[in-house]
PDB file of C-alpha atoms in Angstrom:
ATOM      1  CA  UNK A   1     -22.425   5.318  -5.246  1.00 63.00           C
ATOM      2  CA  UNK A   2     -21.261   1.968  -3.718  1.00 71.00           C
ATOM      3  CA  UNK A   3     -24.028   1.659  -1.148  1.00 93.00           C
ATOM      4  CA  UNK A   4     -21.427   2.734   1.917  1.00 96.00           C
ATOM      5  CA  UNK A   5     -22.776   6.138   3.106  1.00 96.00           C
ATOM      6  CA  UNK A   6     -20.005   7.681   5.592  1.00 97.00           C
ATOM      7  CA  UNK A   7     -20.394  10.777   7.420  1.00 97.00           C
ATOM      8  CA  UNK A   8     -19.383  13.374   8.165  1.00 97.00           C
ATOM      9  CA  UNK A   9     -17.061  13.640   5.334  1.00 95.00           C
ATOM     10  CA  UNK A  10     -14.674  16.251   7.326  1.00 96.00           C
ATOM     11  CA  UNK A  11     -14.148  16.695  11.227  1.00 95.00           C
ATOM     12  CA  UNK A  12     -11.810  18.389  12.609  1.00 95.00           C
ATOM     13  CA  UNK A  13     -11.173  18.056  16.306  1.00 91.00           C
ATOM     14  CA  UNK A  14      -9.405  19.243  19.321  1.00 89.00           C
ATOM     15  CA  UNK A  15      -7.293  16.486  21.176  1.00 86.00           C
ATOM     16  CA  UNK A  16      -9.414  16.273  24.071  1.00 86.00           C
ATOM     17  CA  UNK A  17     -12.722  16.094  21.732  1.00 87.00           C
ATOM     18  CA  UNK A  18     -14.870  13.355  21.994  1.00 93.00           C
ATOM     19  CA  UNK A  19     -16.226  12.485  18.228  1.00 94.00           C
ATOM     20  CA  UNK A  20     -17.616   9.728  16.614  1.00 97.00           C
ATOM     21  CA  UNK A  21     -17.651   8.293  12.692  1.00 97.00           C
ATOM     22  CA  UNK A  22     -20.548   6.874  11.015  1.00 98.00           C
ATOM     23  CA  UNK A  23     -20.655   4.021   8.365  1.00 98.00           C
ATOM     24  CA  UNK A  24     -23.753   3.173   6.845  1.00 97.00           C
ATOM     25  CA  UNK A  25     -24.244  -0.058   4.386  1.00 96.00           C
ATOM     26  CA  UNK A  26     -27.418  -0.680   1.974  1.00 95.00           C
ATOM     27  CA  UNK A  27     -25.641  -3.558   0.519  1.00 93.00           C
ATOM     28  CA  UNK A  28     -27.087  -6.451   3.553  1.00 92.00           C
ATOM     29  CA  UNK A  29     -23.587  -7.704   3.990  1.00 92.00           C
ATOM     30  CA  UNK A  30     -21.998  -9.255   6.497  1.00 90.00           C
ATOM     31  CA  UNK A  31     -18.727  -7.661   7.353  1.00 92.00           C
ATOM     32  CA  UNK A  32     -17.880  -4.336   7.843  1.00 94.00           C
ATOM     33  CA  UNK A  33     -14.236  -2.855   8.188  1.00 94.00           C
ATOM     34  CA  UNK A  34     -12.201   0.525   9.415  1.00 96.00           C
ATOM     35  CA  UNK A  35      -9.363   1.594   7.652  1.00 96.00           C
ATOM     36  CA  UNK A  36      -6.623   3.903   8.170  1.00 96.00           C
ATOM     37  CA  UNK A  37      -5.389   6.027   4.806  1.00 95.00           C
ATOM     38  CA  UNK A  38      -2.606   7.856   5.157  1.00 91.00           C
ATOM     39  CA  UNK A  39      -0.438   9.690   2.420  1.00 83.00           C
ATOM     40  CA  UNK A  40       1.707   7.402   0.944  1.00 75.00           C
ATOM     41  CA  UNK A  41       1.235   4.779   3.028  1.00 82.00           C
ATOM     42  CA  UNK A  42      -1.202   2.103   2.654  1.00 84.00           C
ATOM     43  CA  UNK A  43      -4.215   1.208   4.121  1.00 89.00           C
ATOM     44  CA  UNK A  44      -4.145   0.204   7.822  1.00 91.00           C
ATOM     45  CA  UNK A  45      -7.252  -2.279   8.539  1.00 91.00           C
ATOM     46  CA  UNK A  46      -8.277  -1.024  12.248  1.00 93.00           C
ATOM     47  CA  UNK A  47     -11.255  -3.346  12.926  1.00 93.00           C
ATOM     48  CA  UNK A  48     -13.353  -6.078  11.120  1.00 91.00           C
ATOM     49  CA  UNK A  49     -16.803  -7.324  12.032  1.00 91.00           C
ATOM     50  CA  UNK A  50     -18.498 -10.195  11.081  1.00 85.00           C
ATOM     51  CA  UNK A  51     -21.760 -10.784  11.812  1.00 77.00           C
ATOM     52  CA  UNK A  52     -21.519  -7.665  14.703  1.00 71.00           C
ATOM     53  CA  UNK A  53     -19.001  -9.573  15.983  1.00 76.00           C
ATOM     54  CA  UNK A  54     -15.315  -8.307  16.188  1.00 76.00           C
ATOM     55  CA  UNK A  55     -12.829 -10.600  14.769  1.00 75.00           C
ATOM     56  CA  UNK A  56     -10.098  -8.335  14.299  1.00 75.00           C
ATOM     57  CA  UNK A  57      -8.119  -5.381  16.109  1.00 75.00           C
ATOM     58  CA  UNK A  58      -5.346  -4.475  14.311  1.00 74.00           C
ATOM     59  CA  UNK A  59      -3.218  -3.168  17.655  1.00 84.00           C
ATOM     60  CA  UNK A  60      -5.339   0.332  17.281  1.00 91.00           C
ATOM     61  CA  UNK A  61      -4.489   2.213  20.270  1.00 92.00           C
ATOM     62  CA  UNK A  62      -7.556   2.511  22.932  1.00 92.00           C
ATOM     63  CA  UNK A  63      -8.190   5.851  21.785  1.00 94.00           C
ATOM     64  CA  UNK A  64     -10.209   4.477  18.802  1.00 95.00           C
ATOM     65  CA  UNK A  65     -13.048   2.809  19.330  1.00 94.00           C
ATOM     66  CA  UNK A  66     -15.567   0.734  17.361  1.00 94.00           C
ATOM     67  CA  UNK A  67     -19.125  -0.310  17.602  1.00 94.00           C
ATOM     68  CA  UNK A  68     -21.011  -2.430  15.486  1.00 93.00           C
ATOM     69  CA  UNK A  69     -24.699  -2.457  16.757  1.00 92.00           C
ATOM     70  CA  UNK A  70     -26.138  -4.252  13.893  1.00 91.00           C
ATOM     71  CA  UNK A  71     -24.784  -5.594  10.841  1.00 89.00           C
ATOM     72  CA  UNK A  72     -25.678  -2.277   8.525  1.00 94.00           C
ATOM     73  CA  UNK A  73     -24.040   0.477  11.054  1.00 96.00           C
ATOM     74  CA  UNK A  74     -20.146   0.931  12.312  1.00 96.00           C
ATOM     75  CA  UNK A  75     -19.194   3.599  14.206  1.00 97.00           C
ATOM     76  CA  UNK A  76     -15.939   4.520  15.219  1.00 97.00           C
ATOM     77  CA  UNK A  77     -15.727   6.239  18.515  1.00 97.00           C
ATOM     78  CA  UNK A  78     -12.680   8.976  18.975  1.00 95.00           C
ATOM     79  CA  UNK A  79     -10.898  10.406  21.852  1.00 93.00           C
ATOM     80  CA  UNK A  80      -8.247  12.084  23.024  1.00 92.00           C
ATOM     81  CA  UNK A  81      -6.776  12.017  19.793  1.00 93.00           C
ATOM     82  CA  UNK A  82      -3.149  12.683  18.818  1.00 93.00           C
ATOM     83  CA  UNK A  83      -2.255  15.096  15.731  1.00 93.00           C
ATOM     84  CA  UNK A  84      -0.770  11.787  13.953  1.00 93.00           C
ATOM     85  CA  UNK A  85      -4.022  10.372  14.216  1.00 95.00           C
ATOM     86  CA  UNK A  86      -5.115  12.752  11.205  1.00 95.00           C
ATOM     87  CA  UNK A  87      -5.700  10.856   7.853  1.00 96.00           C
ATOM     88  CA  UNK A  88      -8.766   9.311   5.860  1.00 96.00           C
ATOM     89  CA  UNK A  89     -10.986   6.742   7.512  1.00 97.00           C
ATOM     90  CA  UNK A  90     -12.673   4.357   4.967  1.00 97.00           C
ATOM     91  CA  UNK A  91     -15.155   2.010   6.106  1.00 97.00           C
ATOM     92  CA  UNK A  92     -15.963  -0.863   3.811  1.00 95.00           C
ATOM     93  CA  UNK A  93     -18.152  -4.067   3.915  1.00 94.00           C
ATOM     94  CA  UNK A  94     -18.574  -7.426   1.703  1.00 91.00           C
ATOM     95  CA  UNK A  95     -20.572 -10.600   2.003  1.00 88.00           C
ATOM     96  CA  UNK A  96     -18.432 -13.188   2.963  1.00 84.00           C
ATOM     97  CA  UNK A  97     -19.583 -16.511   2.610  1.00 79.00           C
ATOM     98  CA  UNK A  98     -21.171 -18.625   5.480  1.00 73.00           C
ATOM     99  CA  UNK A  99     -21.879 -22.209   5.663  1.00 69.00           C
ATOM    100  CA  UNK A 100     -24.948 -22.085   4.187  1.00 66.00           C
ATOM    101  CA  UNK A 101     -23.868 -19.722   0.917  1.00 66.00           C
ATOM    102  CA  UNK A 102     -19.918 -20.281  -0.344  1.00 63.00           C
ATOM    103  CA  UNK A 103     -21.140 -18.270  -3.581  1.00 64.00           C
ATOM    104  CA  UNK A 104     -20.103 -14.603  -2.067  1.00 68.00           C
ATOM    105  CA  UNK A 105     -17.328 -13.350  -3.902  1.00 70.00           C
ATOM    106  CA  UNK A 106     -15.539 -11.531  -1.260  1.00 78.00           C
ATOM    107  CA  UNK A 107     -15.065  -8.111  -2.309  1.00 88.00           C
ATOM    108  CA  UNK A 108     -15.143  -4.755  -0.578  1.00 92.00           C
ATOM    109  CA  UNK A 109     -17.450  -2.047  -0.889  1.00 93.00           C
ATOM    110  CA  UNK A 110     -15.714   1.136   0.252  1.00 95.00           C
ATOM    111  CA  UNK A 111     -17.440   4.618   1.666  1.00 95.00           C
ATOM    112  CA  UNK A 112     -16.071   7.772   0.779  1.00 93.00           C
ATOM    113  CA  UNK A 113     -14.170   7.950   3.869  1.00 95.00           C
ATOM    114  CA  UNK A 114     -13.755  10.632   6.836  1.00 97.00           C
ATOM    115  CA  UNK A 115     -11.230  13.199   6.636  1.00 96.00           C
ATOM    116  CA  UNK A 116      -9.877  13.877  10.270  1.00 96.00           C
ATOM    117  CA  UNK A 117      -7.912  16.679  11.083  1.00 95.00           C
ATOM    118  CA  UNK A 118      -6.498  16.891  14.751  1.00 93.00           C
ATOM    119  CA  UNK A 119      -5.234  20.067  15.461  1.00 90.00           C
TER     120      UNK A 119
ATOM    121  CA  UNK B   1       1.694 -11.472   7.098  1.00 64.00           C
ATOM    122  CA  UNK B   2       0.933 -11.332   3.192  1.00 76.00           C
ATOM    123  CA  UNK B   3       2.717  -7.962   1.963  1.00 89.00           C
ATOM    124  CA  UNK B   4       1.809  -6.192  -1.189  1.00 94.00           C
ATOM    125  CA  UNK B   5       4.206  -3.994  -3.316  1.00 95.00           C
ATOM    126  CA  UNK B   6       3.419  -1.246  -6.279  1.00 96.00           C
ATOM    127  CA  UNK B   7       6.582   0.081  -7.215  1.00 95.00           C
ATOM    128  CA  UNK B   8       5.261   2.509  -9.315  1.00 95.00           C
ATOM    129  CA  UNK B   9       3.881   5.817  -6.820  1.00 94.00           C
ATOM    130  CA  UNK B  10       2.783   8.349 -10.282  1.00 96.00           C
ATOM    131  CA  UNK B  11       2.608   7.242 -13.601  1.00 97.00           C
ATOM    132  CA  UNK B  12       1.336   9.819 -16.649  1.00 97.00           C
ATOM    133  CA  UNK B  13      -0.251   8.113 -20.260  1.00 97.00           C
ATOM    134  CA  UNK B  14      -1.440   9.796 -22.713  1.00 97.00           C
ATOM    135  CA  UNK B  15      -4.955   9.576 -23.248  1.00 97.00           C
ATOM    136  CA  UNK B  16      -5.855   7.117 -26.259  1.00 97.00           C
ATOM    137  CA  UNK B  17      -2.672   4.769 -24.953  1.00 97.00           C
ATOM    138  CA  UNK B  18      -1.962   1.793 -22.822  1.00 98.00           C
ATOM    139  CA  UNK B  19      -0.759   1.800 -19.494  1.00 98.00           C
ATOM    140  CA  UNK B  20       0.771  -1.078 -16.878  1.00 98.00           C
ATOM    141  CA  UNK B  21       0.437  -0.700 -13.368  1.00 98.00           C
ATOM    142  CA  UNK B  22       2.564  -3.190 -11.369  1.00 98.00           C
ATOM    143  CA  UNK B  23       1.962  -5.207  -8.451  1.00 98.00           C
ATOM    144  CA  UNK B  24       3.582  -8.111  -6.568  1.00 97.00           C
ATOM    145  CA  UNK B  25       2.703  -9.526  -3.566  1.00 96.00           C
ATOM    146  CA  UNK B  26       4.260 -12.105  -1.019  1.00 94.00           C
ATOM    147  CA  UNK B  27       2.263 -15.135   0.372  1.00 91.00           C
ATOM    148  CA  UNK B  28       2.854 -19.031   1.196  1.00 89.00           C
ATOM    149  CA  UNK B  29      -1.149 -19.660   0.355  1.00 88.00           C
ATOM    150  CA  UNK B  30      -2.141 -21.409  -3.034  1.00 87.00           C
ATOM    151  CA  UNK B  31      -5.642 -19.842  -2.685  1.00 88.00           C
ATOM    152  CA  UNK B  32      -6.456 -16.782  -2.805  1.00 91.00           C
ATOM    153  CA  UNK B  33      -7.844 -12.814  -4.308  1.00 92.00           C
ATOM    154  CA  UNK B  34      -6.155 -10.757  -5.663  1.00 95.00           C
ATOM    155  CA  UNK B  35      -8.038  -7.340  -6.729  1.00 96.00           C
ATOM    156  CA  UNK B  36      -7.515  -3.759  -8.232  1.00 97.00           C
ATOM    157  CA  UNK B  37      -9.171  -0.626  -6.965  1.00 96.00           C
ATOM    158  CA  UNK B  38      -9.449   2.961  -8.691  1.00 96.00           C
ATOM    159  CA  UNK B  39      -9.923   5.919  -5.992  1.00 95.00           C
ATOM    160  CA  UNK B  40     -10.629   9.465  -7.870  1.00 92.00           C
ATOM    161  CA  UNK B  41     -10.278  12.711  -6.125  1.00 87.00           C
ATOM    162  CA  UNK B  42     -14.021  11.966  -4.708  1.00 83.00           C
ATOM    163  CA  UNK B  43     -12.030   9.306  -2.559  1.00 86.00           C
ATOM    164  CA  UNK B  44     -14.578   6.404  -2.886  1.00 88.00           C
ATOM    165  CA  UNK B  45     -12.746   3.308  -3.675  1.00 92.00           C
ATOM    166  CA  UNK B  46     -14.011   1.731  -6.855  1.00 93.00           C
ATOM    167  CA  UNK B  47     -13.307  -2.063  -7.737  1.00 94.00           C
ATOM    168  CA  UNK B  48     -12.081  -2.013 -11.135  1.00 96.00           C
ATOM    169  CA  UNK B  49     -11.236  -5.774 -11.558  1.00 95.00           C
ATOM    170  CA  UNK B  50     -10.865  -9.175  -9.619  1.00 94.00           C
ATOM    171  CA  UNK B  51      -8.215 -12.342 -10.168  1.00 94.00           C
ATOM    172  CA  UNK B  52      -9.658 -15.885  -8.080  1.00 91.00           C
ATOM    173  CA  UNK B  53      -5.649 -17.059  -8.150  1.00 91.00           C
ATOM    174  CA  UNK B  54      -7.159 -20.727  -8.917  1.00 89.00           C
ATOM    175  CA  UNK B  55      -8.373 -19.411 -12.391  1.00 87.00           C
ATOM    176  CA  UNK B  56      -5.658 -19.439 -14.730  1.00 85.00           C
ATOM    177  CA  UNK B  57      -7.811 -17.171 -17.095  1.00 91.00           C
ATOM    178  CA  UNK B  58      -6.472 -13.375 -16.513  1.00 94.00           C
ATOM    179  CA  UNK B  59      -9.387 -11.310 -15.983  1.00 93.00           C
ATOM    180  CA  UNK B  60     -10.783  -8.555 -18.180  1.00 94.00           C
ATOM    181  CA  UNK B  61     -13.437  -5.832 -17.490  1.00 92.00           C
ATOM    182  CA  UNK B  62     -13.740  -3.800 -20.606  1.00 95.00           C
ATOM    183  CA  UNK B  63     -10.529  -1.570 -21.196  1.00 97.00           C
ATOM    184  CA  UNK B  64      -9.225  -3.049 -18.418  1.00 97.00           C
ATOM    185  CA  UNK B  65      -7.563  -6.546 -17.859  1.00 97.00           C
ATOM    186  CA  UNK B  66      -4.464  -8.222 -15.823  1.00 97.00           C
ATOM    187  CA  UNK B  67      -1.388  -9.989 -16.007  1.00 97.00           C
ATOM    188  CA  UNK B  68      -1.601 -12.402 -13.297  1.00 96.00           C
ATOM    189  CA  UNK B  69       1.368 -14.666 -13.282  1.00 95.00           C
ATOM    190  CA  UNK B  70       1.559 -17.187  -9.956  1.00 94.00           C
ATOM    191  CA  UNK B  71       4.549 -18.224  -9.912  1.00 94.00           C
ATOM    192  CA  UNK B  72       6.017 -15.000 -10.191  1.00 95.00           C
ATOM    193  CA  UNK B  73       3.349 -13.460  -7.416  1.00 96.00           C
ATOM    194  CA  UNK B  74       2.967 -10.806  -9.782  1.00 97.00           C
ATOM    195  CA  UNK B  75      -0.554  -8.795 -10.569  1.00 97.00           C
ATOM    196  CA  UNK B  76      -0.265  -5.972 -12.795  1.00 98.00           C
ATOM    197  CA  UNK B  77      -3.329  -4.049 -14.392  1.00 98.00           C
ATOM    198  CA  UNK B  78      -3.082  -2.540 -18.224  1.00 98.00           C
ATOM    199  CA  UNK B  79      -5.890  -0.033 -19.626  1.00 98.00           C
ATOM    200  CA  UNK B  80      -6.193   0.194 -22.889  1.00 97.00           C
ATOM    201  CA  UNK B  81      -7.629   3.290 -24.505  1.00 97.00           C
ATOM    202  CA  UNK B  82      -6.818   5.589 -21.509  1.00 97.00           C
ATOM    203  CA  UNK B  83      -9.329   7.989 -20.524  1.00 97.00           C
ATOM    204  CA  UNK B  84      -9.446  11.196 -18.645  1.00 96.00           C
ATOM    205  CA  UNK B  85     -11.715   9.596 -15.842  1.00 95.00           C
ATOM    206  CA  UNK B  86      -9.256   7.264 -15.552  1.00 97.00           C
ATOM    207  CA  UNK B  87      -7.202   9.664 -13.640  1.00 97.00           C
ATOM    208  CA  UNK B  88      -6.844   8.132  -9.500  1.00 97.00           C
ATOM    209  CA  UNK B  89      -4.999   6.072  -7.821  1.00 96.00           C
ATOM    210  CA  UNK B  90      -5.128   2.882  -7.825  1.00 97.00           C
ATOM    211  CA  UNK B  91      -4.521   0.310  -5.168  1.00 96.00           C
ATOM    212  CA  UNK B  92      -3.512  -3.826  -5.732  1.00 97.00           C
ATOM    213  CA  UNK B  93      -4.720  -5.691  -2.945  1.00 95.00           C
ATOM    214  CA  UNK B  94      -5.003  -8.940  -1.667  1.00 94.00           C
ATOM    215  CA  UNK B  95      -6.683 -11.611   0.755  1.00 90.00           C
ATOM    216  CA  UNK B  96      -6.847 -15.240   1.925  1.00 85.00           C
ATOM    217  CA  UNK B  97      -8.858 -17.908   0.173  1.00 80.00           C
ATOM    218  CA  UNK B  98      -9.460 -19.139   3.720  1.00 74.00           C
ATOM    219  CA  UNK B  99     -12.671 -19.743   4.732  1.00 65.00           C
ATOM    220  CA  UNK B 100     -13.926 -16.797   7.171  1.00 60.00           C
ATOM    221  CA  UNK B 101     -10.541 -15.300   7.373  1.00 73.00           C
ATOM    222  CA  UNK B 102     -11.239 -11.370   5.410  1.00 78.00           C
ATOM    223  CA  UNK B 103      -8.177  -9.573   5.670  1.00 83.00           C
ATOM    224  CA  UNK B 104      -7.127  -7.478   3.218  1.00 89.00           C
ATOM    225  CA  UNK B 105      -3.817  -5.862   2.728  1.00 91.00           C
ATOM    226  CA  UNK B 106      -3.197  -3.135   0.110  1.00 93.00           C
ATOM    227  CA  UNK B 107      -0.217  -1.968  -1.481  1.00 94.00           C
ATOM    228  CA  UNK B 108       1.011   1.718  -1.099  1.00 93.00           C
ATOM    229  CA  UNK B 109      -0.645   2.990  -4.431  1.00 94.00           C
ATOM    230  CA  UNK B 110       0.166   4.044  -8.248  1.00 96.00           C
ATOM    231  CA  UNK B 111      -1.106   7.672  -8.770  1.00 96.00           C
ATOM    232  CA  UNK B 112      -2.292   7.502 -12.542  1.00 97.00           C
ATOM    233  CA  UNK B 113      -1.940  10.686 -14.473  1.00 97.00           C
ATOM    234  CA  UNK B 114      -3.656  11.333 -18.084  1.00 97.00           C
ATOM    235  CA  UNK B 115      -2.278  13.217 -19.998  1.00 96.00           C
ATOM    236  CA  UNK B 116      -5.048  15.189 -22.975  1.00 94.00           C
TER     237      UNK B 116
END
């Protein structure tokens, strides 16, 4: 257990669903991430947060999208999905180091992901 | 944007043996991570080990250690005394030293194999 709780840990939606994934950190860290996982391929950062704040979108079509309400939830709003948009979502979060603390050391603490099925 | 490469998709050892997973990676930056994650069937990523590329130490965690050579922007992970949990993928990946810039990119993955 890394202290990233994700649920659910399958969905399976219709492309005109509405649906939303949950991350969950115990960790008190600062940044929190969505990736894509796809077979074969590798992992597609969606979104990054620091500090609730979004510092990265990673061109992720509209149809995705995140909220960061406080620095220990991420959720990851879905809709009208697309059958390509099936894969594993991982959400992940570190301590990165602020002006006050350089001594973080910067590594990711993943969930156990979503597996999304659009049919 | 910094790309990283396994070249390796499935590898098999036999347990008891040594294995070397490659990894090389592409980047103009002098500092920065470099790290290697196991993920098992139950899917949750696992760091298994971490390189700061200022250190010219290569890091070890138990039966596992790296290779990390610079100037050849190469990263590659060796287990010694394979085990059957060892069985995952694993996943080299990288990010800036820069202050408050957290990207990561991952390479494509080694599947890992172990053989009884």
């Amino acid at each position: 257990e890394t202290g990233v709780t994700q649920t659910p840990r399958h969905l399976v939606m219709g492309m005109t669903n509405k649906k939303s994934l949950k991350c969950e950190q115990h960790l008190g860290h600062n940044a929190m991430y969505w990736y894509k996982q796809s077979a074969k391929k590798p992992l597609e950062l969606m979104f990054v947060y620091n500090f609730k704040e979004q510092t990265e979108n990673n061109s992720v079509p509209s149809r995705f999208s995140p909220e960061c309400p406080n620095s220990s939830h991420l959720f990851l709003h879905l809709h009208t999905l697309q059958p390509e948009d099936s894969a594993l979502y991982l959400c992940a979060s570190s301590q990165e180091p602020t002006s006050g603390d350089l001594s973080a050391k910067n590594i990711q603490y993943f969930g156990a992901g979503t597996r999304l099925s659009v049919l | 944007a910094q790309t990283v490469t396994q070249s390796q998709p499935e590898m098999s050892v036999q347990e008891a043996e040594t294995v070397t997973l490659s990894c090389t990676y592409d980047t103009s930056e002098s500092d920065y991570y470099l790290f290697w994650y196991k993920q098992p069937p139950s899917r949750q990523m696992i760091l298994v080990i971490r390189q700061e590329a200022y250190k010219q130490q290569n890091a070890t965690e138990n039966r596992f250690s790296v290779n990390f050579q610079k100037a050849a922007k190469s990263f590659s992970l060796k287990i010694s005394d394979s085990q059957l949990g060892d069985a995952a993928m694993y996943f080299c990946a990288y990010r800036s030293g820069a202050y408050n810039f957290n990207k990561f990119y991952f390479g494509s993955g080694t599947k890992l194999n172990v053989k009884p």
